[in-house]
Tab-separated table of C-alpha atoms in Angstrom:
chain	number	residue	atom	x	y	z
A	972	MET	CA	-8.443	-1.927	9.480
A	973	ARG	CA	-5.785	-3.041	11.941
A	974	VAL	CA	-2.475	-1.303	11.406
A	975	PHE	CA	-1.362	-1.742	14.984
A	976	HIS	CA	0.419	-4.514	16.791
A	977	GLY	CA	-1.086	-5.806	20.019
A	978	ASN	CA	-1.942	-2.913	22.311
A	979	THR	CA	1.000	-0.751	21.279
A	980	VAL	CA	0.251	2.764	20.133
A	981	ARG	CA	2.592	3.829	17.360
A	982	GLN	CA	3.394	7.417	16.499
A	983	PHE	CA	3.273	8.911	13.012
A	984	PRO	CA	3.657	12.552	11.868
A	985	PHE	CA	0.081	12.811	10.585
A	986	PHE	CA	-1.147	16.072	9.042
A	987	LEU	CA	-3.951	17.560	7.039
A	988	THR	CA	-4.264	21.099	5.712
A	989	CYS	CA	-7.206	23.356	6.494
A	990	THR	CA	-8.319	23.072	2.881
A	991	PHE	CA	-8.261	19.306	3.139
A	992	LEU	CA	-10.338	19.472	6.324
A	993	CYS	CA	-13.040	21.532	4.649
A	994	VAL	CA	-13.086	19.412	1.506
A	995	LEU	CA	-13.234	16.206	3.501
A	996	LEU	CA	-15.929	17.156	5.960
A	997	CYS	CA	-18.172	19.937	4.726
A	998	PRO	CA	-21.232	18.922	2.713
A	999	LEU	CA	-21.299	20.585	-0.689
A	1000	SER	CA	-24.954	21.601	-0.575
A	1001	ALA	CA	-25.957	21.386	3.067
A	1002	ALA	CA	-27.911	24.636	2.808
A	1003	ALA	CA	-30.597	22.821	0.824
A	1004	MET	CA	-31.294	20.487	3.732
A	1005	PRO	CA	-34.385	21.242	5.842
A	1006	GLU	CA	-33.432	23.532	8.723
A	1007	GLU	CA	-35.091	21.100	11.124
A	1008	VAL	CA	-32.385	18.512	10.354
A	1009	SER	CA	-29.661	20.836	11.605
A	1010	LEU	CA	-31.724	21.815	14.635
A	1011	ALA	CA	-32.266	18.161	15.545
A	1012	LEU	CA	-28.567	17.361	15.217
A	1013	ASN	CA	-27.652	20.460	17.216
A	1014	ARG	CA	-29.835	19.043	20.001
A	1015	GLU	CA	-28.160	15.622	19.699
A	1016	GLN	CA	-31.363	14.068	18.306
A	1017	PRO	CA	-30.122	11.988	15.348
A	1018	VAL	CA	-33.217	9.736	15.359
A	1019	LEU	CA	-35.424	12.800	14.859
A	1020	ALA	CA	-33.058	14.055	12.135
A	1021	LEU	CA	-33.432	10.737	10.297
A	1022	HIS	CA	-37.224	10.979	10.511
A	1023	ILE	CA	-37.171	14.530	9.112
A	1024	LEU	CA	-34.852	13.523	6.275
A	1025	ARG	CA	-37.060	10.614	5.267
A	1026	SER	CA	-40.193	12.758	5.381
A	1027	TRP	CA	-38.481	15.416	3.275
A	1028	ALA	CA	-37.339	12.869	0.702
A	1029	ALA	CA	-40.795	11.276	0.554
A	1030	VAL	CA	-42.495	14.506	-0.550
A	1031	SER	CA	-39.688	15.940	-2.680
A	1032	GLU	CA	-40.074	15.695	-6.443
A	1033	SER	CA	-36.330	16.140	-6.915
A	1034	SER	CA	-34.162	13.058	-7.347
A	1035	GLU	CA	-31.222	15.206	-6.225
A	1036	ASP	CA	-32.964	15.868	-2.916
A	1037	ARG	CA	-33.676	12.177	-2.438
A	1038	ALA	CA	-30.078	11.240	-3.237
A	1039	LYS	CA	-28.832	13.880	-0.833
A	1040	ALA	CA	-31.184	12.621	1.879
A	1041	LEU	CA	-29.777	9.092	1.574
A	1042	TRP	CA	-26.220	10.449	1.687
A	1043	MET	CA	-27.052	12.408	4.829
A	1044	GLU	CA	-28.779	9.390	6.385
A	1045	ALA	CA	-25.608	7.386	5.860
A	1046	ARG	CA	-23.500	10.089	7.515
A	1047	ILE	CA	-25.789	10.079	10.557
A	1048	HIS	CA	-25.607	6.288	10.854
A	1049	SER	CA	-21.822	6.440	10.568
A	1050	LEU	CA	-20.999	9.491	12.665
A	1051	TYR	CA	-23.682	9.351	15.356
A	1052	PHE	CA	-24.455	5.650	15.734
A	1053	LYS	CA	-21.191	4.104	14.479
A	1054	ASP	CA	-23.450	1.758	12.484
A	1055	PHE	CA	-21.173	1.348	9.495
A	1056	ASN	CA	-23.100	-1.566	7.986
A	1057	THR	CA	-26.330	0.429	7.757
A	1058	ALA	CA	-24.394	3.431	6.457
A	1059	GLU	CA	-22.836	1.329	3.699
A	1060	LYS	CA	-26.172	-0.218	2.692
A	1061	THR	CA	-27.751	3.252	2.557
A	1062	LEU	CA	-24.978	4.543	0.307
A	1063	ASP	CA	-25.239	1.489	-1.954
A	1064	ARG	CA	-28.976	2.137	-2.267
A	1065	ALA	CA	-28.291	5.746	-3.238
A	1066	LEU	CA	-25.812	4.652	-5.918
A	1067	GLU	CA	-28.288	2.151	-7.330
A	1068	LYS	CA	-31.384	4.374	-7.295
A	1069	TYR	CA	-29.784	7.623	-8.487
A	1070	PRO	CA	-26.935	6.699	-10.874
A	1071	GLY	CA	-27.087	10.051	-12.658
A	1072	SER	CA	-27.187	12.234	-9.552
A	1073	ARG	CA	-24.717	15.043	-8.992
A	1074	MET	CA	-24.281	13.498	-5.534
A	1075	GLN	CA	-22.570	10.410	-7.002
A	1076	GLY	CA	-19.103	11.695	-6.140
A	1077	ASP	CA	-20.000	12.589	-2.564
A	1078	ILE	CA	-21.769	9.257	-2.094
A	1079	ARG	CA	-18.813	7.251	-3.412
A	1080	PHE	CA	-16.360	9.211	-1.291
A	1081	GLU	CA	-18.457	8.633	1.836
A	1082	ARG	CA	-18.689	4.932	0.940
A	1083	ALA	CA	-14.895	4.686	0.894
A	1084	VAL	CA	-14.623	6.505	4.236
A	1085	VAL	CA	-17.198	4.169	5.817
A	1086	ALA	CA	-15.283	1.113	4.583
A	1087	MET	CA	-12.137	2.542	6.163
A	1088	GLU	CA	-13.893	3.290	9.446
A	1089	ARG	CA	-15.242	-0.225	9.814
A	1090	GLY	CA	-11.795	-1.660	9.168
A	1091	ASP	CA	-12.255	-3.080	5.645
A	1092	LYS	CA	-8.884	-1.983	4.304
A	1093	ARG	CA	-9.229	-3.810	0.990
A	1094	LYS	CA	-12.643	-2.353	0.162
A	1095	ALA	CA	-11.554	1.128	1.244
A	1096	PHE	CA	-8.503	0.914	-1.035
A	1097	GLN	CA	-10.643	-0.202	-3.973
A	1098	SER	CA	-13.305	2.450	-3.314
A	1099	PHE	CA	-10.812	5.318	-3.092
A	1100	ALA	CA	-9.116	4.081	-6.280
A	1101	GLU	CA	-12.466	4.025	-8.106
A	1102	PHE	CA	-13.283	7.505	-6.838
A	1103	VAL	CA	-9.953	8.917	-8.030
A	1104	ALA	CA	-10.487	7.371	-11.476
A	1105	LEU	CA	-14.144	8.350	-11.874
A	1106	PHE	CA	-14.036	11.873	-10.437
A	1107	PRO	CA	-10.701	13.496	-11.368
A	1108	ASP	CA	-12.136	17.019	-10.971
A	1109	HIS	CA	-14.136	16.446	-7.784
A	1110	PRO	CA	-13.307	18.768	-4.837
A	1111	ARG	CA	-12.586	15.685	-2.717
A	1112	ARG	CA	-10.148	14.250	-5.271
A	1113	GLU	CA	-7.107	15.379	-3.274
A	1114	SER	CA	-8.464	13.890	-0.060
A	1115	ALA	CA	-9.276	10.565	-1.725
A	1116	GLY	CA	-5.828	10.428	-3.281
A	1117	ALA	CA	-4.169	10.954	0.087
A	1118	PHE	CA	-6.134	8.103	1.672
A	1119	TRP	CA	-5.525	5.851	-1.343
A	1120	ARG	CA	-1.766	6.439	-1.175
A	1121	TYR	CA	-1.801	5.716	2.547
A	1122	LEU	CA	-3.661	2.439	2.049
A	1123	LYS	CA	-1.204	1.587	-0.708
A	1124	GLY	CA	1.633	2.116	1.769
A	1125	GLU	CA	3.199	5.062	-0.042
A	1126	GLU	CA	2.788	7.796	2.604
A	1127	PRO	CA	1.676	8.354	6.215
A	1128	LEU	CA	-1.952	8.467	7.171
A	1129	PRO	CA	-3.529	11.938	6.851
A	1130	LEU	CA	-5.283	13.320	9.894
A	1131	LEU	CA	-7.541	16.219	10.662
A	1132	ALA	CA	-6.021	19.555	11.460
A	1133	GLY	CA	-7.585	22.067	13.757
A	1134	GLY	CA	-8.371	24.413	10.882
A	1135	ASP	CA	-9.634	27.754	12.128
A	1136	GLY	CA	-10.280	26.330	15.579
A	1137	ILE	CA	-13.143	24.817	17.492
A	1138	ARG	CA	-16.689	26.175	17.856
A	1139	VAL	CA	-18.027	26.007	21.416
A	1140	ALA	CA	-21.713	26.633	22.139
A	1141	LEU	CA	-21.959	28.707	25.312
A	1142	SER	CA	-24.925	28.680	27.658
A	1143	ALA	CA	-27.013	31.836	27.764
A	1144	SER	CA	-29.376	32.308	30.699
A	1145	SER	CA	-31.567	34.660	28.666
A	1146	ASN	CA	-31.917	36.232	25.230
A	1147	ARG	CA	-30.050	39.313	26.433
A	1148	VAL	CA	-26.302	39.284	27.125
A	1149	GLN	CA	-23.636	41.884	27.794
A	1150	LEU	CA	-20.104	41.812	26.407
A	1151	THR	CA	-17.117	43.847	27.487
A	1152	GLY	CA	-13.634	43.869	26.014
A	1153	LYS	CA	-10.979	45.891	24.278
A	1154	GLU	CA	-12.003	47.289	20.906
A	1155	LEU	CA	-14.959	44.975	20.336
A	1156	ARG	CA	-16.149	45.029	16.732
A	1157	VAL	CA	-19.379	43.532	15.376
A	1158	ARG	CA	-19.385	42.266	11.787
A	1159	ASP	CA	-22.391	41.180	9.735
A	1160	MET	CA	-21.290	37.766	8.434
A	1161	VAL	CA	-23.564	38.025	5.380
A	1162	THR	CA	-22.519	41.436	4.074
A	1163	GLY	CA	-19.081	41.558	5.694
A	1164	ASN	CA	-19.792	45.072	6.951
A	1165	TYR	CA	-18.701	46.223	10.406
A	1166	LEU	CA	-21.725	47.552	12.259
A	1167	PHE	CA	-20.577	48.529	15.750
A	1168	SER	CA	-17.408	49.025	17.744
A	1169	GLY	CA	-16.667	49.835	21.353
A	1170	ASP	CA	-15.728	48.344	24.704
A	1171	ARG	CA	-19.261	47.355	25.738
A	1172	LEU	CA	-22.056	45.705	23.775
A	1173	VAL	CA	-25.545	44.507	24.664
A	1174	LEU	CA	-26.912	41.787	22.384
A	1175	GLN	CA	-30.589	40.890	22.475
A	1176	LEU	CA	-32.828	38.536	20.518
A	1177	GLY	CA	-36.337	39.942	20.394
A	1178	ASN	CA	-39.629	38.089	20.339
A	1179	ASP	CA	-39.709	38.816	16.619
A	1180	GLY	CA	-36.550	36.711	16.176
A	1181	ARG	CA	-34.426	39.736	15.220
A	1182	LEU	CA	-31.090	40.645	16.767
A	1183	ARG	CA	-30.363	44.007	18.301
A	1184	VAL	CA	-26.971	45.411	19.233
A	1185	ASN	CA	-27.084	48.230	21.781
A	1186	GLY	CA	-30.776	48.582	20.938
A	1187	ARG	CA	-30.302	48.865	17.167
A	1188	LEU	CA	-31.544	46.251	14.714
A	1189	ALA	CA	-28.865	44.134	13.047
A	1190	GLY	CA	-28.752	41.214	10.649
A	1191	GLN	CA	-27.565	37.757	11.590
A	1192	PRO	CA	-25.384	35.908	12.071
A	1193	LEU	CA	-22.976	38.371	13.632
A	1194	MET	CA	-19.314	37.948	14.528
A	1195	VAL	CA	-17.948	39.781	17.549
A	1196	GLU	CA	-14.192	40.302	17.268
A	1197	ASN	CA	-12.017	41.315	20.189
A	1198	GLY	CA	-8.889	43.432	20.052
A	1199	GLY	CA	-7.574	42.125	23.391
A	1200	GLU	CA	-6.645	38.740	24.809
A	1201	PHE	CA	-10.001	38.267	26.544
A	1202	PHE	CA	-13.583	39.457	26.412
A	1203	THR	CA	-16.273	38.918	29.025
A	1204	LEU	CA	-19.748	37.552	28.421
A	1205	ASP	CA	-22.094	38.375	31.294
A	1206	GLY	CA	-19.016	38.701	33.502
A	1207	ARG	CA	-17.348	35.434	32.418
A	1208	ARG	CA	-13.987	35.606	30.688
A	1209	HIS	CA	-13.462	34.120	27.209
A	1210	ARG	CA	-10.832	34.058	24.482
A	1211	GLY	CA	-11.247	34.242	20.715
A	1212	ARG	CA	-14.337	35.435	18.860
A	1213	LEU	CA	-18.084	35.096	19.377
A	1214	ARG	CA	-20.590	34.117	16.684
A	1215	VAL	CA	-24.116	35.312	17.486
A	1216	SER	CA	-27.401	34.208	15.924
A	1217	GLY	CA	-30.942	33.203	16.789
A	1218	ALA	CA	-31.994	29.545	16.667
A	1219	GLY	CA	-35.416	28.225	17.647
A	1220	GLY	CA	-36.280	31.443	19.480
A	1221	ARG	CA	-33.109	31.305	21.575
A	1222	LEU	CA	-29.870	33.240	21.413
A	1223	LEU	CA	-27.115	30.977	20.054
A	1224	LEU	CA	-23.639	32.042	21.205
A	1225	VAL	CA	-20.683	30.185	19.710
A	1226	ASN	CA	-17.178	30.873	21.003
A	1227	MET	CA	-14.589	30.335	18.253
A	1228	LEU	CA	-11.029	29.820	19.468
A	1229	ASP	CA	-7.937	27.747	18.760
A	1230	MET	CA	-7.820	24.169	19.998
A	1231	GLU	CA	-5.001	24.536	22.529
A	1232	SER	CA	-6.611	27.569	24.182
A	1233	TYR	CA	-9.871	25.640	24.358
A	1234	LEU	CA	-8.137	22.710	26.059
A	1235	LYS	CA	-6.611	24.986	28.683
A	1236	GLY	CA	-10.190	25.688	29.763
A	1237	VAL	CA	-11.268	22.031	29.542
A	1238	VAL	CA	-8.554	20.067	31.354
A	1239	PRO	CA	-8.818	21.883	34.738
A	1240	ALA	CA	-12.617	21.766	34.509
A	1241	GLU	CA	-12.575	17.996	33.932
A	1242	MET	CA	-9.684	16.986	36.229
A	1243	PRO	CA	-8.284	18.726	39.347
A	1244	PRO	CA	-5.074	20.598	38.391
A	1245	SER	CA	-3.497	19.334	41.627
A	1246	TRP	CA	-3.467	15.776	40.267
A	1247	PRO	CA	-0.242	14.230	38.866
A	1248	ALA	CA	1.156	15.762	35.684
A	1249	GLU	CA	0.993	12.496	33.726
A	1250	ALA	CA	-2.718	12.117	34.499
A	1251	LEU	CA	-3.294	15.699	33.334
A	1252	LYS	CA	-1.409	14.955	30.114
A	1253	ALA	CA	-3.560	11.881	29.490
A	1254	GLN	CA	-6.644	14.026	30.062
A	1255	ALA	CA	-5.341	16.636	27.618
A	1256	VAL	CA	-4.836	14.069	24.840
A	1257	ALA	CA	-8.226	12.451	25.488
A	1258	ALA	CA	-9.990	15.832	25.508
A	1259	ARG	CA	-8.205	17.004	22.344
A	1260	THR	CA	-9.086	13.804	20.508
A	1261	TYR	CA	-12.705	13.938	21.640
A	1262	ALA	CA	-12.947	17.552	20.466
A	1263	LEU	CA	-11.569	16.677	17.023
A	1264	HIS	CA	-13.955	13.731	16.806
A	1265	GLN	CA	-16.855	16.091	17.472
A	1266	MET	CA	-15.528	18.585	14.919
A	1267	ARG	CA	-15.679	15.882	12.270
A	1268	LYS	CA	-19.101	14.656	13.335
A	1269	ARG	CA	-20.600	18.138	13.471
A	1270	ALA	CA	-18.688	19.860	10.671
A	1271	TYR	CA	-21.955	20.817	8.959
A	1272	GLU	CA	-23.627	22.059	12.162
A	1273	ALA	CA	-23.637	25.418	13.927
A	1274	TYR	CA	-21.132	24.342	16.587
A	1275	ASP	CA	-18.805	21.464	17.443
A	1276	VAL	CA	-19.176	21.053	21.208
A	1277	LYS	CA	-21.134	22.430	24.122
A	1278	SER	CA	-19.450	23.967	27.144
A	1279	ASP	CA	-20.973	21.608	29.719
A	1280	VAL	CA	-21.129	17.908	30.590
A	1281	ARG	CA	-23.059	17.136	27.405
A	1282	SER	CA	-19.685	17.473	25.645
A	1283	GLN	CA	-16.740	18.539	27.825
A	1284	VAL	CA	-16.876	21.094	30.609
A	1285	PHE	CA	-15.148	24.271	29.419
A	1286	SER	CA	-14.328	27.397	31.402
A	1287	THR	CA	-11.543	29.838	30.580
A	1288	GLU	CA	-11.836	31.185	34.125
A	1289	ARG	CA	-10.644	27.842	35.533
A	1290	GLU	CA	-7.318	27.874	33.686
A	1291	ASP	CA	-4.398	26.763	35.862
A	1292	ALA	CA	-0.650	26.783	35.195
A	1293	ARG	CA	-0.350	23.040	35.948
A	1294	SER	CA	-3.070	21.901	33.567
A	1295	SER	CA	-1.934	24.418	30.939
A	1296	ALA	CA	1.549	22.885	31.144
A	1297	ALA	CA	0.003	19.461	30.425
A	1298	VAL	CA	-1.744	20.868	27.355
A	1299	ASP	CA	1.497	22.460	26.141
A	1300	ALA	CA	3.507	19.278	26.767
A	1301	THR	CA	1.145	17.238	24.568
A	1302	ARG	CA	0.484	19.929	21.980
A	1303	GLY	CA	-1.345	18.508	18.979
A	1304	GLU	CA	-1.278	14.883	20.176
A	1305	VAL	CA	-4.374	12.821	19.406
A	1306	LEU	CA	-5.451	9.181	19.226
A	1307	VAL	CA	-6.573	7.760	15.904
A	1308	TRP	CA	-8.781	4.928	14.685
A	1309	ALA	CA	-9.223	4.137	10.970
A	1310	GLY	CA	-7.632	7.406	9.951
A	1311	GLN	CA	-9.808	9.664	12.069
A	1312	PRO	CA	-9.848	10.983	15.649
A	1313	ALA	CA	-11.215	8.312	17.967
A	1314	LEU	CA	-14.186	8.675	20.296
A	1315	THR	CA	-12.094	9.035	23.460
A	1316	ALA	CA	-14.847	9.011	26.049
A	1317	PHE	CA	-13.863	9.391	29.704
A	1318	HIS	CA	-15.542	9.428	33.084
A	1319	ALA	CA	-14.714	9.959	36.752
A	1320	ASP	CA	-14.449	6.425	38.164
A	1321	SER	CA	-15.089	3.043	36.530
A	1322	GLY	CA	-15.528	1.288	39.867
A	1323	GLY	CA	-13.148	-1.446	38.757
A	1324	PHE	CA	-14.527	-2.316	35.310
A	1325	THR	CA	-15.011	-0.107	32.256
A	1326	GLU	CA	-18.136	-0.347	30.100
A	1327	SER	CA	-18.549	-1.186	26.410
A	1328	ALA	CA	-19.470	1.737	24.148
A	1329	GLU	CA	-21.816	-0.564	22.262
A	1330	ILE	CA	-24.090	-0.767	25.308
A	1331	LEU	CA	-24.470	2.996	25.596
A	1332	TRP	CA	-24.297	4.263	22.031
A	1333	GLY	CA	-24.572	1.265	19.713
A	1334	GLY	CA	-21.952	0.292	17.163
A	1335	GLU	CA	-18.952	-1.740	18.236
A	1336	LEU	CA	-15.699	0.128	18.816
A	1337	PRO	CA	-12.771	-2.252	19.473
A	1338	TYR	CA	-10.960	0.350	21.562
A	1339	LEU	CA	-13.937	0.960	23.880
A	1340	ARG	CA	-14.783	-2.485	25.196
A	1341	ALA	CA	-15.520	-3.546	28.755
A	1342	VAL	CA	-12.265	-4.442	30.530
A	1343	SER	CA	-11.131	-4.998	34.099
A	1344	ASP	CA	-9.731	-1.810	35.634
A	1345	PRO	CA	-7.834	-2.605	38.857
A	1346	TRP	CA	-6.604	1.004	39.080
A	1347	SER	CA	-10.132	2.209	39.851
A	1348	ARG	CA	-11.018	-0.190	42.641
A	1349	ASN	CA	-11.815	1.143	46.112
A	1350	THR	CA	-11.284	4.789	45.256
A	1351	PRO	CA	-12.099	7.520	47.802
A	1352	ASN	CA	-15.852	8.102	47.715
A	1353	GLY	CA	-16.066	5.280	45.172
A	1354	PHE	CA	-19.072	3.746	46.929
A	1355	TRP	CA	-22.328	5.653	47.137
A	1356	GLU	CA	-25.983	5.405	48.164
A	1357	SER	CA	-29.113	7.219	47.042
A	1358	SER	CA	-32.836	6.828	47.663
A	1359	PHE	CA	-36.049	7.874	45.941
A	1360	THR	CA	-39.594	7.792	47.210
A	1361	GLU	CA	-42.360	6.673	44.888
A	1362	ARG	CA	-43.591	10.259	44.688
A	1363	GLU	CA	-40.138	11.544	43.728
A	1364	LEU	CA	-39.864	8.964	40.960
A	1365	MET	CA	-43.292	9.947	39.629
A	1366	GLN	CA	-42.167	13.580	39.472
A	1367	LEU	CA	-38.891	12.746	37.747
A	1368	LEU	CA	-40.429	10.161	35.400
A	1369	PRO	CA	-44.000	11.214	34.516
A	1370	GLU	CA	-44.465	8.136	32.323
A	1371	LEU	CA	-44.564	6.027	35.494
A	1372	ARG	CA	-47.873	7.587	36.532
A	1373	SER	CA	-49.785	5.400	34.084
A	1374	LEU	CA	-48.543	2.320	35.977
A	1375	GLY	CA	-50.476	3.161	39.142
A	1376	ARG	CA	-48.693	2.352	42.403
A	1377	ILE	CA	-45.126	1.169	41.863
A	1378	GLN	CA	-44.936	-2.214	43.519
A	1379	GLU	CA	-41.457	-3.233	42.435
A	1380	ILE	CA	-38.403	-2.077	40.496
A	1381	ARG	CA	-36.332	-5.005	39.393
A	1382	PRO	CA	-32.878	-4.867	37.721
A	1383	GLU	CA	-32.987	-7.007	34.593
A	1384	GLY	CA	-29.880	-8.202	32.784
A	1385	THR	CA	-26.291	-7.084	33.126
A	1386	THR	CA	-23.891	-5.504	30.661
A	1387	PRO	CA	-20.453	-7.000	29.869
A	1388	SER	CA	-19.028	-4.938	32.740
A	1389	GLY	CA	-21.580	-6.216	35.250
A	1390	ARG	CA	-23.618	-3.018	35.312
A	1391	VAL	CA	-27.417	-3.083	35.321
A	1392	HIS	CA	-28.796	-3.133	31.773
A	1393	PHE	CA	-32.522	-2.522	32.285
A	1394	LEU	CA	-34.954	-1.688	35.060
A	1395	ASP	CA	-38.386	-3.320	35.051
A	1396	PHE	CA	-41.092	-1.278	36.786
A	1397	LYS	CA	-44.035	-3.287	38.106
A	1398	GLY	CA	-47.138	-1.210	38.802
A	1399	SER	CA	-50.677	-1.867	39.947
A	1400	ARG	CA	-51.952	-0.972	36.448
A	1401	GLY	CA	-49.083	-1.990	34.202
A	1402	ASP	CA	-45.388	-2.592	33.624
A	1403	LEU	CA	-42.558	-0.633	31.998
A	1404	ARG	CA	-38.978	-1.442	31.027
A	1405	MET	CA	-36.345	1.295	30.856
A	1406	PRO	CA	-32.605	1.144	30.061
A	1407	ALA	CA	-30.691	1.755	33.275
A	1408	GLY	CA	-28.549	4.404	31.606
A	1409	ARG	CA	-31.624	6.392	30.628
A	1410	PHE	CA	-33.029	6.034	34.146
A	1411	ARG	CA	-29.779	7.413	35.574
A	1412	THR	CA	-29.883	10.408	33.234
A	1413	ARG	CA	-33.501	11.153	34.044
A	1414	VAL	CA	-33.264	10.974	37.844
A	1415	GLY	CA	-29.950	12.842	37.913
A	1416	PRO	CA	-26.463	11.511	37.129
A	1417	MET	CA	-25.004	13.329	40.123
A	1418	THR	CA	-27.426	11.481	42.415
A	1419	LEU	CA	-27.408	8.049	40.790
A	1420	LYS	CA	-23.687	8.085	40.063
A	1421	SER	CA	-23.504	4.951	37.913
A	1422	THR	CA	-25.515	1.941	36.783
A	1423	ASP	CA	-23.311	-0.434	38.796
A	1424	PHE	CA	-25.732	-0.776	41.692
A	1425	THR	CA	-27.960	-3.023	43.764
A	1426	LEU	CA	-31.513	-2.051	44.638
A	1427	ARG	CA	-33.922	-2.719	47.480
A	1428	HIS	CA	-37.448	-1.509	48.312
A	1429	GLU	CA	-37.919	-0.579	51.941
A	1430	ARG	CA	-40.407	1.570	53.877
A	1431	GLY	CA	-41.874	3.208	50.792
A	1432	SER	CA	-38.516	4.149	49.268
A	1433	PHE	CA	-36.222	2.597	46.694
A	1434	HIS	CA	-32.628	2.437	47.917
A	1435	PHE	CA	-29.672	2.209	45.531
A	1436	GLN	CA	-26.161	1.200	46.576
A	1437	GLY	CA	-23.427	1.328	43.979
A	1438	LYS	CA	-19.865	2.076	43.011
A	1439	GLY	CA	-18.133	4.187	40.409
A	1440	PHE	CA	-19.097	7.523	38.918
A	1441	GLY	CA	-20.074	8.138	35.310
A	1442	HIS	CA	-21.018	6.078	32.266
A	1443	GLY	CA	-17.905	3.917	32.592
A	1444	VAL	CA	-16.787	4.071	28.942
A	1445	GLY	CA	-13.148	4.810	28.127
A	1446	MET	CA	-10.678	6.390	30.531
A	1447	SER	CA	-11.387	6.415	34.247
A	1448	GLN	CA	-9.978	9.667	35.603
A	1449	TRP	CA	-9.386	8.147	39.026
A	1450	GLY	CA	-7.663	5.221	37.357
A	1451	ALA	CA	-5.467	7.645	35.414
A	1452	ARG	CA	-4.512	9.371	38.656
A	1453	ARG	CA	-3.526	6.116	40.324
A	1454	MET	CA	-1.546	4.946	37.307
A	1455	ALA	CA	0.355	8.245	37.346
A	1456	GLU	CA	0.995	7.903	41.087
A	1457	ALA	CA	2.395	4.420	40.391
A	1458	GLY	CA	4.930	5.878	37.952
A	1459	LYS	CA	3.115	5.297	34.653
A	1460	ASP	CA	3.473	8.007	32.034
A	1461	TYR	CA	0.554	9.430	30.085
A	1462	ARG	CA	1.182	7.225	27.049
A	1463	GLU	CA	0.892	4.110	29.212
A	1464	ILE	CA	-2.323	5.460	30.714
A	1465	LEU	CA	-3.796	6.062	27.268
A	1466	ASP	CA	-2.640	2.648	26.017
A	1467	PHE	CA	-4.422	0.980	28.927
A	1468	TYR	CA	-7.764	2.742	28.521
A	1469	TYR	CA	-7.778	3.075	24.713
A	1470	PRO	CA	-6.126	-0.078	23.313
A	1471	HIS	CA	-5.604	-0.522	19.564
A	1472	LEU	CA	-5.297	3.199	18.759
A	1473	HIS	CA	-2.508	5.015	16.926
A	1474	ARG	CA	-0.950	8.185	18.230
A	1475	GLY	CA	-1.186	11.054	15.761
A	1476	LYS	CA	-0.367	14.738	15.514
A	1477	MET	CA	-2.681	17.554	14.514
A	1478	GLY	CA	-1.518	19.629	11.577
A	1479	GLU	CA	-0.182	23.002	12.474
């Protein structure tokens, strides 16, 4: 669906109530799914989740389970891989094979959403109209009606609201943590009973998988509520509430707080607060949109984002008045594609050319294509070098050991941006091909700063020379800084790095 003109981002007063958010995103019977599916998705392993779903469906005697598995498969293809064609075919198969399933409404609703996401406005309109007619009492009836009226041109496009806030998975160094705060209260989320109160709590997950609070056994999950503005977790300051549970033998700590407070801990952690205000504003909008995108993708999971580079770096302790002002100045602003928050990826330095999202994550996104980026050329520290001995590579990549002595590493193929696509390893006992992006992740993205490099083998070591920093998709933070220094405002920065998107507003 293209409801934009050229590269201009248009602003609409989009909104969506908290009820609408829950109805739109939350699966009706997700609890019946195998727990391993949620664990795999929590670990960002959608391929494994698909395998588990298919295995579950293959042995289940329930047609409802099999219909639900296909519906979930389609959601994974759509939300994780942006493979809307496969998602649509999977949903069509579910409709055909299980016409009497109680999942029919959910499947048809998801089918309409997928059509909208891949830009087929006519099919989306027809699908929402059919849903409204066939399922007048379905919980998603209100949501479908809102999208149908938008596609008909009768009202603005609805957009996700922040609901009760964002859920941030915090890192725990062990299965024992200490909390301090003002009037901390621990509530059992199953019974609703308050179990403990005080200014200091010690939470521990035992080897038996059971939680203990100050040494006493407790159920799970637990919610820790704070009577003050902040609480500390192992000495680190946080806002909001803390959800505590055990998952896979590890303590799972999820910080629940409002979106704008979350962003005040993200923006200064992702971009120096000393940088120009317009660059900070662009970062705030990109980070807010990315967070909402993750909230939609992971609505049925235990958390929305992680607090490190796997999502967005988040630290309340790094809050700064300058970056907080940028968050306040752009309050609620997001970028939208096909009625939903866009995947507003960003990175440190494109090196002069951004990368296509299709190369990294699969699924074409028109607003994340490889484009020339003159603002990011010849940045300070933009050029880098790194070297690895054969022994170091064997330690970092154990699969190389089966190749014998590494005789050659040869870059093979280039992406649309000119980055290296694959690396071919030639060994004395065999060969191996690896995507360059995976190689970078495995050897260390802080060492091999990008996949825009040349390579030579000299004196027993492999020497890389390159430019840029990061995956290269979406907004270059250094480019944003330079655009701001040249007098561009944050909207112009966002228009440049995320063409074809609308500007929307979160519901209050």
